[in-house]
Short mmCIF file of C-alpha atoms in Angstrom, two decimals:
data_model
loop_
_atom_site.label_atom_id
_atom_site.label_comp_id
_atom_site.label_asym_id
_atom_site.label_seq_id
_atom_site.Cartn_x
_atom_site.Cartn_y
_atom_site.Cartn_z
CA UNK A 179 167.16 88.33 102.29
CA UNK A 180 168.02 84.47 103.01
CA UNK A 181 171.67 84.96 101.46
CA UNK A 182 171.82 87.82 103.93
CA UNK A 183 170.53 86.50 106.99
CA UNK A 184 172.70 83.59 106.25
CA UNK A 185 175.97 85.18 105.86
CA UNK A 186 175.33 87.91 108.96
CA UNK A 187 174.73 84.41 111.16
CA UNK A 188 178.16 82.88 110.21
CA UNK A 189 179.73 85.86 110.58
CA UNK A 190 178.20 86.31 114.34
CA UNK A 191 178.95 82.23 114.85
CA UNK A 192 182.16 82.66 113.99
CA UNK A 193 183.04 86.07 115.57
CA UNK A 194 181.40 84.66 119.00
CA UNK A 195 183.70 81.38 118.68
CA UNK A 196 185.78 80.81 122.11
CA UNK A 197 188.35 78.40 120.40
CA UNK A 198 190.21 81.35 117.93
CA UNK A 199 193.00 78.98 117.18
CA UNK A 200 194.85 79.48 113.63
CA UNK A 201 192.76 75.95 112.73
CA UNK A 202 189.54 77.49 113.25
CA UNK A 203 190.48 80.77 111.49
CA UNK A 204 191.31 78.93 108.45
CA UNK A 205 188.13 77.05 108.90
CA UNK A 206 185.94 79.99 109.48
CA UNK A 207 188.33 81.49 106.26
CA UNK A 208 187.17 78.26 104.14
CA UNK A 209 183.36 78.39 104.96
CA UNK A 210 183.08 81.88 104.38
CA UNK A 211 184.56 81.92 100.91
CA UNK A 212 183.03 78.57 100.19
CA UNK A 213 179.30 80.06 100.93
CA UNK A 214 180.59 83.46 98.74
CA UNK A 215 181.00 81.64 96.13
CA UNK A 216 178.13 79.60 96.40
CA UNK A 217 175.92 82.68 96.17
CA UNK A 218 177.57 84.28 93.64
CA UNK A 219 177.05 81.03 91.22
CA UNK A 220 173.47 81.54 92.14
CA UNK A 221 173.16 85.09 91.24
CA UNK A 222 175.04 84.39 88.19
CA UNK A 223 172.87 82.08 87.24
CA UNK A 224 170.10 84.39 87.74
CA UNK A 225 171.83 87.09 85.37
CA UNK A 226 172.32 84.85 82.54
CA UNK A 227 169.01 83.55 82.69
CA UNK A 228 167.69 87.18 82.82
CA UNK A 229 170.14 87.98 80.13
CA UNK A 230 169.25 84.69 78.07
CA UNK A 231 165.65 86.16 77.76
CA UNK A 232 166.14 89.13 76.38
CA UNK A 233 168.58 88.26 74.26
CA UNK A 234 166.05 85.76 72.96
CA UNK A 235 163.41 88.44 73.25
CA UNK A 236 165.41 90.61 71.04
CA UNK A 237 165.92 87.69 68.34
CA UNK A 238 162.36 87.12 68.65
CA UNK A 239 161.23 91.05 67.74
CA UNK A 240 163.97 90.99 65.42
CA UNK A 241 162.77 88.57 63.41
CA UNK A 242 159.27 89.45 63.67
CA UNK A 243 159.81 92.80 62.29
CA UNK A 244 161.49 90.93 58.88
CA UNK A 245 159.35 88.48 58.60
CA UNK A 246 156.33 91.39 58.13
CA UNK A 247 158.90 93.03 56.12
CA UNK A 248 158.79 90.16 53.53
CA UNK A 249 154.77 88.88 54.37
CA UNK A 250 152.92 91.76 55.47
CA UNK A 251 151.05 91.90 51.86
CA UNK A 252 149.90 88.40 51.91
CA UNK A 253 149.90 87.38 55.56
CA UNK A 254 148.19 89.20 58.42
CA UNK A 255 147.48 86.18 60.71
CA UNK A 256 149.29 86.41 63.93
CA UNK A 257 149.47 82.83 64.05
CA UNK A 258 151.18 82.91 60.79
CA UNK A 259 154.28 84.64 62.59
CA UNK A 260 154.21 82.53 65.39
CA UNK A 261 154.35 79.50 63.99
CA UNK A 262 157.70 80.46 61.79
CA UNK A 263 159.50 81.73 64.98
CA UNK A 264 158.30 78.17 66.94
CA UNK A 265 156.23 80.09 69.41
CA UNK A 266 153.35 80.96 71.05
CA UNK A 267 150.29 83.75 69.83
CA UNK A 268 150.18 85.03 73.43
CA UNK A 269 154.19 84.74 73.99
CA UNK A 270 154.63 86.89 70.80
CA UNK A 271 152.19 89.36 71.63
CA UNK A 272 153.60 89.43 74.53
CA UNK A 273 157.22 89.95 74.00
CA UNK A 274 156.16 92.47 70.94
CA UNK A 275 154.17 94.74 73.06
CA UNK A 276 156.92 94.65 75.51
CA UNK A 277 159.30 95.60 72.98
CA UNK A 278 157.64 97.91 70.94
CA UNK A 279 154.75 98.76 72.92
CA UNK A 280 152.43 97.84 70.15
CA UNK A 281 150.91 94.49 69.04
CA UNK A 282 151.77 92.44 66.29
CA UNK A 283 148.53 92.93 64.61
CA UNK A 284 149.20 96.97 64.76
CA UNK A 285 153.00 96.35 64.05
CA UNK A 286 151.51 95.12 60.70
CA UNK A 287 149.08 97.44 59.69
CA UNK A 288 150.82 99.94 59.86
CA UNK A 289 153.85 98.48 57.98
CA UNK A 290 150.19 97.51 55.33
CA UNK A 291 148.88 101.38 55.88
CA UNK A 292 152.09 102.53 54.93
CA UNK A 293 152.55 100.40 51.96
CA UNK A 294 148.64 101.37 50.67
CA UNK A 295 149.23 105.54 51.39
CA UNK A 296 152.44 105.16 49.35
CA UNK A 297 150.79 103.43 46.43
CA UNK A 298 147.67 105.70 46.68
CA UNK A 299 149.87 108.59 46.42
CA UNK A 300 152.82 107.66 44.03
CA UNK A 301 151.28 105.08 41.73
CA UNK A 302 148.75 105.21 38.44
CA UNK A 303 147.30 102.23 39.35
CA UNK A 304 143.58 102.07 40.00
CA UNK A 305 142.49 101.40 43.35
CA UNK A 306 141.06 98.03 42.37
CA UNK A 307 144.24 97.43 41.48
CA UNK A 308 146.13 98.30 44.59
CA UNK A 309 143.45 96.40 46.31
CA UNK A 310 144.25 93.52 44.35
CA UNK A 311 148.43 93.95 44.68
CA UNK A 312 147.64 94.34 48.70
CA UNK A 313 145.57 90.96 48.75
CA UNK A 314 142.13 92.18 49.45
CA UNK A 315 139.50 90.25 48.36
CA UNK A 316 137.74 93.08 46.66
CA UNK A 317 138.09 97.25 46.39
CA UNK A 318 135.15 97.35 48.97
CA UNK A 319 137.11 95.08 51.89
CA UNK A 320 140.32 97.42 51.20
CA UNK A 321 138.21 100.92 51.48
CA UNK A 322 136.77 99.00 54.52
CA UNK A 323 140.10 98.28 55.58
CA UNK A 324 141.60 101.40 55.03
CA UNK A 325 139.19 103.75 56.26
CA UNK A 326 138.80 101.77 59.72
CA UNK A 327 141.95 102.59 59.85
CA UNK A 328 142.84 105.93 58.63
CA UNK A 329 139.52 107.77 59.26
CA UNK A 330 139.58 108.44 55.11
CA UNK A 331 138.53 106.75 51.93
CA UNK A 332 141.25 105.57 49.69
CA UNK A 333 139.71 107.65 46.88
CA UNK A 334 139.87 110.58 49.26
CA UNK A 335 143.33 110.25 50.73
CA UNK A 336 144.55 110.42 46.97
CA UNK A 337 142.37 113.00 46.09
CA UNK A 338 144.14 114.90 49.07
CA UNK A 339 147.52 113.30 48.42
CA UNK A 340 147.77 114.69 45.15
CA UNK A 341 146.34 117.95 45.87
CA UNK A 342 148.96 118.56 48.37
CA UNK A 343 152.07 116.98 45.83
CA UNK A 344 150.45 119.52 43.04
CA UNK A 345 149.57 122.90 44.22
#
C-alpha cells in the first residue's frame, strides 16, 4: 500500500508539473525508473527470503525423515533430531507439522509401528525378542507401547496377522 501510494503521488506530481520541458521529462523519466527499481529490489528480496525458507524447510523435513529412517529403533527423543539438524524442538515441530501435518513424535511411531507389525507378522522371533531388537526395556513396556498405539496386543495382532496370511 506505501509502494502504491508512493508511486500514484509522483505520478500526479509529475503529471501536474507546469515546467514540461524535455529536462524535466527526463527527470521525471529518471525518478520514476529509479523508484521502480527500488521496489522491485525490495520485493525481490522478499521472494528469496520467502523462497530461502522453504527451501531450508524442505532440507530440514528431508533430513528428518532419514535421520528416523536410520534411528527410529534406538532414538525416539525429539531432541535427539533436533540437535543433529542444529535446531530448535519447537522449530522442528513446527516446520514438520507444517510439512507433513503430523509431529515428529507421530512421524516416528509410525515409521516404529510399522517396523513392530512387520516383525510380528513375518518373523519367528519371540516377542521378547522383537521387544528387545526394537529397544524396549522389557516385553511389558513394548505391549504397553504397542497397544496404546494400535488398540491390540502384540500377541493378538500376530495371532490375527497370521490367521489372515494362512486361511
Amino acid at each position: 500500500n506505501k509502494i502504491s501510494s508512493l508511486f500514484s503521488q509522483t505520478i500526479r506530481f509529475l503529471d501536474n508539473s507546469e515546467t514540461k520541458t524535455e529536462r524535466w521529462t527526463y527527470s521525471a523519466k529518471c525518478i520514476l525508473l529509479a523508484l521502480i527499481n527500488e521496489t522491485d529490489f525490495v520485493l525481490n528480496k522478499y521472494k528469496l527470503d520467502k523462497y530461502d525458507t522453504n527451501r531450508r524447510e524442505i532440507e530440514i523435513s528431508n533430513s528428518f525423515k532419514n535421520f528416523v529412517a536410520q534411528n527410529y529403533i534406538n532414538e525416539r527423543n525429539i531432541d535427539f533430531y533436533a540437535k543433529n539438524l542444529n535446531i530448535s524442538s519447537n522449530y522442528l515441530h513446527k516446520v514438520i507439522k507444517r510439512r507433513y501435518g503430523q509431529t515428529p513424535i507421530e512421524i516416528i511411531n509410525n515409521a516404529l509401528l510399522s517396523e513392530c507389525k512387520s516383525r510380528l507378522s513375518y518373523s519367528d522371533s519371540s516377542i521378547g525378542e522383537i521387544a528387545d531388537d526394537m529397544g524396549f526395556e522389557s516385553i511389558q513396556s513394548f505391549s504397553k507401547y504397542f497397544k496404546k498405539h494400535t488398540g491390540t496386543s502384540p500377541s493378538l495382532y500376530r495371532n490375527d496377522t497370521l490367521s489372515l496370511n494362512n486361511p
